[in-house]
Amino acid sequence: MKEQNVKSTAQVLVECLREEGVDTIFGIPGEETLDLMFAIKESGIHFIDTRHEQGAAFMADVYGRLTGKAGVCLATLGPGATNLVTGVADADGDGAPLVAITGQVGTERMHITGHQFLDLTKMFEPITKRTKMVVRPDTVGEIVRLAFKYAESEKPGATHIDLPVNVAKMPVPEGEKPLHKKTAPKE
């Protein structure tokens, strides 16, 4: 019997980032983003560890302004995520493409008063074009593709993806792959 190569949600999310052309991520790792960090390390995407999450958001903002491609920033839950707010709001207000990714407590702890749990999708809603929490492994490809589509299309701006730590570890169904970025036909 052939052993199957099962990938986690975090691994597929990083594959989706590669499909979107992401070569650099700015941020600060945390316990809830460790699975993402391991996947980023394996992917060859350059991770720039910043001194503060707000700096990561501003770096991603400037990256988006200079390249026209969404800059990506990463923070862990709670205060790490709230520190992204000023830079994310600035990017969205100024029309700079940016995708913010945050770690989150496990879904099993969201109904209780958990340490550092904040409803980040509600917090990012007024300062982004789109915010989504990944609650099922089979939706990660669509969530990432739409985050980049919204960030880079029409009037560019900021989007947000929230990834609970237990969902990051979950296996993704076999055959689930990143969605391809549609390109305009050549004339």
XYZ file of N, CA and C in Angstrom:
561
model
N 0.842 -1.184 0.000
C 0.000 0.000 0.000
C 0.885 1.245 0.000
N 0.548 2.198 -0.816
C 1.306 3.423 -0.977
C 0.949 4.424 0.124
N 1.991 4.993 0.762
C 1.750 5.997 1.806
C 1.379 7.331 1.157
N 0.360 7.966 1.693
C -0.129 9.225 1.130
C 0.596 10.398 1.781
N 0.859 11.421 1.000
C 1.489 12.633 1.504
C 0.381 13.603 1.907
N -0.009 13.543 3.168
C -1.084 14.390 3.672
C -0.492 15.728 4.100
N -1.112 16.809 3.629
C -0.646 18.144 3.967
C -1.596 18.786 4.961
N -1.020 19.641 5.804
C -1.832 20.379 6.774
C -2.404 21.626 6.117
N -3.374 22.223 6.783
C -3.964 23.478 6.305
C -2.895 24.555 6.197
N -1.991 24.613 7.175
C -0.912 25.608 7.140
C -0.032 25.407 5.909
N 0.304 24.160 5.591
C 1.135 23.889 4.419
C 0.429 24.308 3.127
N -0.854 24.012 3.015
C -1.590 24.376 1.806
C -1.756 25.892 1.732
N -1.971 26.554 2.865
C -2.069 28.013 2.854
C -0.783 28.617 2.289
N 0.368 28.094 2.707
C 1.645 28.614 2.209
C 1.808 28.280 0.724
N 1.356 27.109 0.277
C 1.374 26.798 -1.158
C 0.523 27.807 -1.928
N -0.591 28.199 -1.341
C -1.454 29.209 -1.969
C -0.722 30.548 -2.070
N 0.020 30.911 -1.026
C 0.796 32.147 -1.068
C 1.817 32.095 -2.200
N 2.468 30.957 -2.363
C 3.446 30.799 -3.464
C 2.743 30.948 -4.816
N 1.557 30.362 -4.950
C 0.785 30.463 -6.193
C 0.442 31.916 -6.504
N 0.248 32.712 -5.467
C -0.060 34.139 -5.644
C 1.193 34.962 -5.947
N 2.351 34.331 -5.919
C 3.596 35.038 -6.214
C 4.261 35.664 -5.008
N 3.845 35.291 -3.816
C 4.437 35.855 -2.595
C 5.872 35.359 -2.455
N 6.800 36.296 -2.297
C 8.202 35.930 -2.087
C 8.729 36.419 -0.740
N 7.968 37.306 -0.088
C 8.393 37.892 1.185
C 7.194 38.070 2.104
N 7.389 37.752 3.379
C 6.368 37.982 4.411
C 7.054 38.734 5.551
N 6.372 39.752 6.081
C 6.887 40.535 7.194
C 6.088 40.176 8.444
N 6.752 40.000 9.577
C 5.969 39.703 10.770
C 6.764 39.274 11.963
N 6.008 38.801 12.944
C 6.575 38.257 14.172
C 5.887 36.922 14.427
N 6.675 35.850 14.540
C 6.072 34.548 14.815
C 5.562 34.458 16.255
N 4.641 33.547 16.455
C 4.130 33.282 17.787
C 3.710 31.821 17.878
N 3.338 31.401 19.060
C 2.976 29.994 19.271
C 1.874 29.541 18.318
N 0.877 30.379 18.100
C -0.260 30.001 17.267
C 0.061 30.035 15.774
N 1.234 30.540 15.392
C 1.619 30.572 13.975
C 2.797 29.645 13.675
N 3.161 28.781 14.603
C 4.325 27.916 14.389
C 4.161 27.004 13.178
N 2.974 26.433 12.981
C 2.775 25.560 11.816
C 2.967 26.334 10.519
N 2.491 27.576 10.478
C 2.716 28.438 9.316
C 4.205 28.730 9.142
N 4.897 29.018 10.228
C 6.318 29.339 10.141
C 7.121 28.156 9.597
N 6.813 26.945 10.053
C 7.513 25.763 9.528
C 7.242 25.603 8.032
N 6.001 25.827 7.621
C 5.647 25.716 6.202
C 6.328 26.822 5.390
N 6.410 28.018 5.924
C 7.087 29.127 5.237
C 8.561 28.793 5.053
N 9.189 28.265 6.105
C 10.609 27.908 6.034
C 10.860 26.892 4.931
N 9.980 25.904 4.806
C 10.116 24.866 3.775
C 9.839 25.400 2.374
N 9.088 26.484 2.270
C 8.622 26.980 0.971
C 9.640 27.817 0.215
N 10.596 28.369 0.922
C 11.540 29.279 0.283
C 11.083 30.726 0.299
N 9.895 30.998 0.830
C 9.456 32.387 0.986
C 10.336 33.040 2.047
N 10.786 34.245 1.762
C 11.658 34.978 2.683
C 10.799 35.587 3.796
N 11.108 35.234 5.045
C 10.381 35.795 6.188
C 11.262 36.847 6.851
N 10.749 38.066 6.941
C 11.488 39.145 7.593
C 10.868 39.372 8.966
N 11.633 39.002 9.986
C 11.204 39.131 11.379
C 11.370 40.589 11.791
N 10.267 41.221 12.134
C 10.296 42.635 12.487
C 10.333 42.801 14.005
N 10.602 44.005 14.450
C 10.634 44.258 15.898
C 9.244 44.435 16.491
N 8.284 44.798 15.651
C 6.933 45.076 16.118
C 5.969 44.764 14.982
N 4.793 44.265 15.320
C 3.808 43.914 14.296
C 3.375 45.131 13.473
N 3.283 46.301 14.113
C 2.906 47.495 13.369
C 3.920 47.775 12.256
N 5.194 47.579 12.550
C 6.233 47.730 11.533
C 6.046 46.737 10.402
N 5.638 45.517 10.729
C 5.391 44.495 9.699
C 4.274 44.935 8.759
N 3.210 45.488 9.329
C 2.089 45.945 8.504
C 2.510 47.106 7.612
N 3.279 48.051 8.149
C 3.737 49.170 7.325
C 4.708 48.697 6.236
N 5.545 47.711 6.538
C 6.461 47.173 5.518
C 5.671 46.499 4.399
N 4.644 45.730 4.771
C 3.798 45.081 3.760
C 3.041 46.133 2.949
N 2.613 47.204 3.607
C 1.935 48.321 2.943
C 2.846 48.922 1.865
N 4.082 49.254 2.245
C 5.028 49.863 1.303
C 5.375 48.878 0.185
N 5.548 47.598 0.524
C 5.814 46.572 -0.488
C 4.692 46.570 -1.529
N 3.457 46.630 -1.082
C 2.314 46.660 -1.996
C 2.293 47.909 -2.858
N 2.607 49.048 -2.264
C 2.636 50.309 -3.017
C 3.709 50.282 -4.100
N 4.879 49.735 -3.766
C 5.999 49.742 -4.707
C 5.872 48.704 -5.817
N 5.282 47.549 -5.506
C 5.241 46.454 -6.485
C 3.896 46.299 -7.173
N 2.830 46.788 -6.552
C 1.490 46.554 -7.083
C 0.950 45.187 -6.717
N 1.784 44.341 -6.104
C 1.371 43.026 -5.602
C 1.097 43.162 -4.109
N 0.167 42.390 -3.609
C -0.168 42.473 -2.189
C 1.033 42.148 -1.316
N 1.352 43.072 -0.416
C 2.336 42.785 0.610
C 1.673 41.920 1.674
N 2.433 41.043 2.305
C 1.867 40.119 3.285
C 2.530 40.331 4.638
N 1.692 40.446 5.684
C 2.212 40.538 7.041
C 1.559 39.456 7.897
N 2.272 39.046 8.931
C 1.844 37.937 9.783
C 2.016 38.311 11.251
N 1.011 37.979 12.048
C 1.095 38.189 13.499
C 0.344 37.058 14.189
N 0.638 36.894 15.444
C -0.077 35.905 16.235
C -1.352 36.546 16.784
N -2.046 35.830 17.639
C -3.339 36.275 18.156
C -3.223 37.448 19.137
N -4.356 37.900 19.620
C -4.432 38.908 20.683
C -3.680 40.179 20.371
N -2.777 40.586 21.278
C -2.057 41.839 21.095
C -1.188 41.861 19.840
N -0.696 40.703 19.417
C 0.066 40.657 18.164
C -0.793 41.095 16.999
N -2.021 40.598 16.948
C -2.947 40.962 15.871
C -3.393 42.411 15.991
N -3.667 42.876 17.208
C -4.125 44.261 17.348
C -3.030 45.248 16.959
N -1.778 44.855 17.101
C -0.674 45.726 16.699
C -0.614 45.932 15.183
N -1.252 45.063 14.400
C -1.285 45.226 12.945
C -2.266 46.313 12.496
N -3.219 46.650 13.348
C -4.361 47.460 12.947
C -3.987 48.779 12.264
N -3.075 49.550 12.829
C -2.752 50.860 12.246
C -2.199 50.724 10.834
N -1.264 49.820 10.618
C -0.686 49.625 9.294
C -1.685 49.077 8.293
N -2.544 48.157 8.729
C -3.571 47.587 7.851
C -4.579 48.669 7.458
N -5.012 49.458 8.429
C -5.964 50.541 8.142
C -5.355 51.563 7.191
N -4.079 51.867 7.369
C -3.402 52.813 6.491
C -3.352 52.274 5.063
N -2.991 51.015 4.902
C -2.934 50.407 3.571
C -4.300 50.441 2.913
N -5.336 50.079 3.663
C -6.676 50.050 3.089
C -7.143 51.455 2.700
N -6.915 52.412 3.566
C -7.336 53.780 3.298
C -6.612 54.410 2.115
N -5.349 54.031 1.925
C -4.547 54.609 0.847
C -4.552 53.766 -0.427
N -5.293 52.661 -0.422
C -5.394 51.834 -1.625
C -4.142 51.026 -1.932
N -3.435 50.581 -0.893
C -2.260 49.726 -1.082
C -2.673 48.268 -0.879
N -2.324 47.378 -1.816
C -2.707 45.970 -1.661
C -1.928 45.307 -0.521
N -2.647 44.685 0.394
C -2.033 44.053 1.568
C -2.908 42.892 2.011
N -2.260 41.793 2.416
C -2.958 40.659 3.025
C -2.346 40.440 4.405
N -3.163 40.577 5.440
C -2.728 40.332 6.821
C -3.186 38.935 7.225
N -2.281 38.174 7.811
C -2.601 36.829 8.292
C -2.357 36.811 9.793
N -3.348 36.310 10.541
C -3.195 36.230 11.991
C -3.433 34.809 12.479
N -2.703 34.442 13.520
C -2.963 33.203 14.224
C -4.129 33.427 15.180
N -4.701 32.333 15.651
C -5.874 32.441 16.515
C -5.917 31.234 17.449
N -6.621 31.370 18.575
C -6.825 30.228 19.462
C -7.560 29.139 18.681
N -7.532 27.928 19.185
C -8.265 26.844 18.548
C -9.768 27.067 18.626
N -10.474 26.558 17.645
C -11.927 26.754 17.598
C -12.617 26.192 18.842
N -12.014 25.217 19.482
C -12.610 24.633 20.679
C -12.552 25.571 21.880
N -11.778 26.655 21.791
C -11.644 27.607 22.900
C -12.341 28.932 22.635
N -12.984 29.078 21.496
C -13.580 30.373 21.153
C -14.867 30.677 21.907
N -15.528 29.681 22.408
C -16.804 29.904 23.097
C -16.614 30.271 24.567
N -15.383 30.150 25.047
C -15.105 30.493 26.443
C -14.227 31.744 26.481
N -14.032 32.256 27.663
C -13.145 33.393 27.806
C -11.724 32.852 27.803
N -11.177 32.705 26.597
C -9.837 32.149 26.436
C -8.777 33.235 26.496
N -7.596 32.852 26.900
C -6.475 33.777 26.984
C -6.174 34.360 25.603
N -6.205 35.656 25.492
C -5.889 36.424 24.294
C -6.832 36.176 23.111
N -8.001 35.627 23.361
C -8.959 35.462 22.261
C -9.666 36.777 21.995
N -9.629 37.198 20.739
C -10.395 38.347 20.257
C -11.052 37.916 18.957
N -12.232 38.433 18.691
C -12.881 38.146 17.411
C -12.215 39.037 16.366
N -11.165 38.511 15.755
C -10.351 39.313 14.847
C -11.070 39.642 13.543
N -11.969 38.779 13.099
C -12.690 39.116 11.866
C -13.568 40.352 12.087
N -14.179 40.462 13.265
C -14.961 41.665 13.567
C -14.064 42.883 13.707
N -12.899 42.693 14.282
C -11.986 43.800 14.495
C -11.446 44.338 13.160
N -11.136 43.434 12.224
C -10.567 43.849 10.941
C -11.632 44.249 9.912
N -12.890 43.932 10.164
C -13.949 44.212 9.188
C -14.017 45.678 8.755
N -13.996 46.652 9.655
C -14.123 48.043 9.196
C -12.867 48.602 8.524
N -11.738 47.907 8.616
C -10.490 48.445 8.055
C -9.938 47.594 6.914
N -10.738 46.666 6.403
C -10.315 45.832 5.275
C -11.447 45.697 4.263
N -11.085 45.272 3.070
C -12.083 44.999 2.036
C -12.746 43.643 2.269
N -12.044 42.742 2.975
C -12.560 41.398 3.205
C -11.780 40.773 4.356
N -12.477 40.061 5.229
C -11.836 39.325 6.311
C -12.537 37.980 6.472
N -11.754 36.919 6.601
C -12.327 35.574 6.750
C -11.481 34.746 7.698
N -12.164 33.920 8.480
C -11.487 32.932 9.308
C -11.548 31.591 8.583
N -10.441 30.872 8.565
C -10.416 29.529 7.997
C -10.956 28.587 9.072
N -12.132 28.020 8.850
C -12.714 27.115 9.840
C -12.739 25.664 9.359
N -12.485 25.467 8.056
C -12.427 24.112 7.496
C -11.234 24.031 6.554
N -10.457 22.966 6.632
C -9.282 22.831 5.777
C -9.589 22.892 4.280
N -10.758 22.433 3.864
C -11.062 22.397 2.433
C -11.440 23.765 1.866
N -11.424 24.813 2.677
C -11.756 26.154 2.193
C -10.540 27.072 2.074
N -9.382 26.612 2.500
C -8.210 27.493 2.563
C -7.822 28.038 1.186
N -7.894 27.231 0.153
C -7.530 27.698 -1.187
C -8.404 28.839 -1.657
N -9.708 28.698 -1.462
C -10.648 29.751 -1.873
C -10.460 31.020 -1.044
N -10.254 30.867 0.263
C -10.089 32.032 1.137
C -8.844 32.825 0.752
N -7.736 32.141 0.489
C -6.506 32.834 0.112
C -6.667 33.502 -1.254
N -7.223 32.790 -2.229
C -7.395 33.355 -3.582
C -8.243 34.617 -3.527
N -9.357 34.571 -2.782
C -10.229 35.740 -2.688
C -9.572 36.887 -1.925
N -8.749 36.582 -0.927
C -8.037 37.639 -0.199
C -7.142 38.417 -1.156
N -6.427 37.720 -2.010
C -5.550 38.398 -2.965
C -6.349 39.100 -4.061
N -7.433 38.478 -4.504
C -8.268 39.102 -5.537
C -8.810 40.446 -5.040
N -9.360 40.455 -3.835
C -9.903 41.692 -3.275
C -8.793 42.714 -3.013
N -7.646 42.259 -2.503
C -6.550 43.177 -2.178
C -5.992 43.858 -3.421
N -5.947 43.139 -4.538
C -5.263 43.649 -5.721
C -6.190 44.203 -6.811
N -7.501 44.012 -6.691
C -8.388 44.423 -7.774
C -9.063 45.759 -7.496
N -9.637 46.323 -8.578
C -10.330 47.613 -8.520
C -9.493 48.598 -7.730
N -10.064 49.215 -6.703
C -9.239 50.050 -5.825
C -8.563 49.089 -4.845
N -7.241 48.920 -4.957
C -6.573 47.993 -4.047
C -6.788 48.381 -2.582
N -6.554 47.431 -1.711
C -6.702 47.669 -0.281
C -6.276 46.459 0.520
N -6.626 46.460 1.776
C -6.200 45.408 2.700
C -7.265 44.330 2.846
N -6.807 43.099 3.075
C -7.672 41.979 3.426
C -7.045 41.254 4.607
N -7.802 40.345 5.199
C -7.340 39.658 6.413
C -7.770 38.192 6.390
N -6.853 37.325 6.814
C -7.126 35.890 6.980
C -6.774 35.521 8.410
N -7.705 34.880 9.115
C -7.502 34.440 10.494
C -7.436 32.915 10.504
N -6.385 32.349 11.097
C -6.180 30.894 11.080
C -6.065 30.341 12.495
N -7.125 29.672 12.992
C -7.049 29.039 14.312
C -5.972 27.950 14.339
N -5.305 27.830 15.473
C -4.170 26.919 15.599
C -4.565 25.459 15.329
N -5.747 25.034 15.745
C -6.133 23.636 15.505
C -6.469 23.387 14.034
N -7.032 24.383 13.360
C -7.345 24.244 11.932
C -6.046 24.208 11.137
N -5.041 24.979 11.551
C -3.742 24.992 10.867
C -3.120 23.602 10.831
N -3.358 22.807 11.863
C -2.785 21.460 11.969
C -3.605 20.393 11.234
N -4.854 20.697 10.918
C -5.747 19.693 10.316
C -5.277 19.291 8.925
N -5.466 18.001 8.590
C -5.113 17.571 7.231
C -6.102 18.121 6.213
N -5.576 18.480 5.065
C -6.407 18.972 3.970
C -6.788 17.769 3.109
N -8.046 17.698 2.662
C -8.458 16.565 1.832
C -7.541 16.384 0.619
N -7.283 15.139 0.294
C -6.423 14.813 -0.845
C -6.932 15.495 -2.116
N -6.020 16.033 -2.861
C -6.382 16.686 -4.112
C -6.681 18.166 -3.972
N -6.795 18.657 -2.744
C -7.045 20.093 -2.527
C -5.762 20.852 -2.840
N -5.841 21.790 -3.772
C -4.667 22.535 -4.210
C -4.985 24.027 -4.237
N -3.927 24.838 -4.334
C -4.173 26.276 -4.472
C -4.956 26.569 -5.743
N -5.828 27.554 -5.673
C -6.540 27.991 -6.866
C -5.592 28.830 -7.701
N -5.679 28.706 -8.998
C -4.787 29.443 -9.879
C -5.281 30.859 -10.097
N -4.344 31.757 -10.093
C -4.635 33.151 -10.369
C -4.924 33.253 -11.864
N -6.073 33.784 -12.204
C -6.428 33.922 -13.612
C -5.628 35.071 -14.230
N -5.126 34.835 -15.410
C -4.378 35.872 -16.105
C -5.124 36.263 -17.371
N -4.935 37.493 -17.771
C -5.589 37.984 -18.994
C -4.961 37.294 -20.199
N -5.774 36.954 -21.200
C -5.212 36.324 -22.394
C -4.302 37.293 -23.130
N -3.237 36.743 -23.708
C -2.299 37.574 -24.468
C -2.869 37.871 -25.838
N -2.635 39.074 -26.291
C -3.163 39.470 -27.604
C -2.175 39.157 -28.698
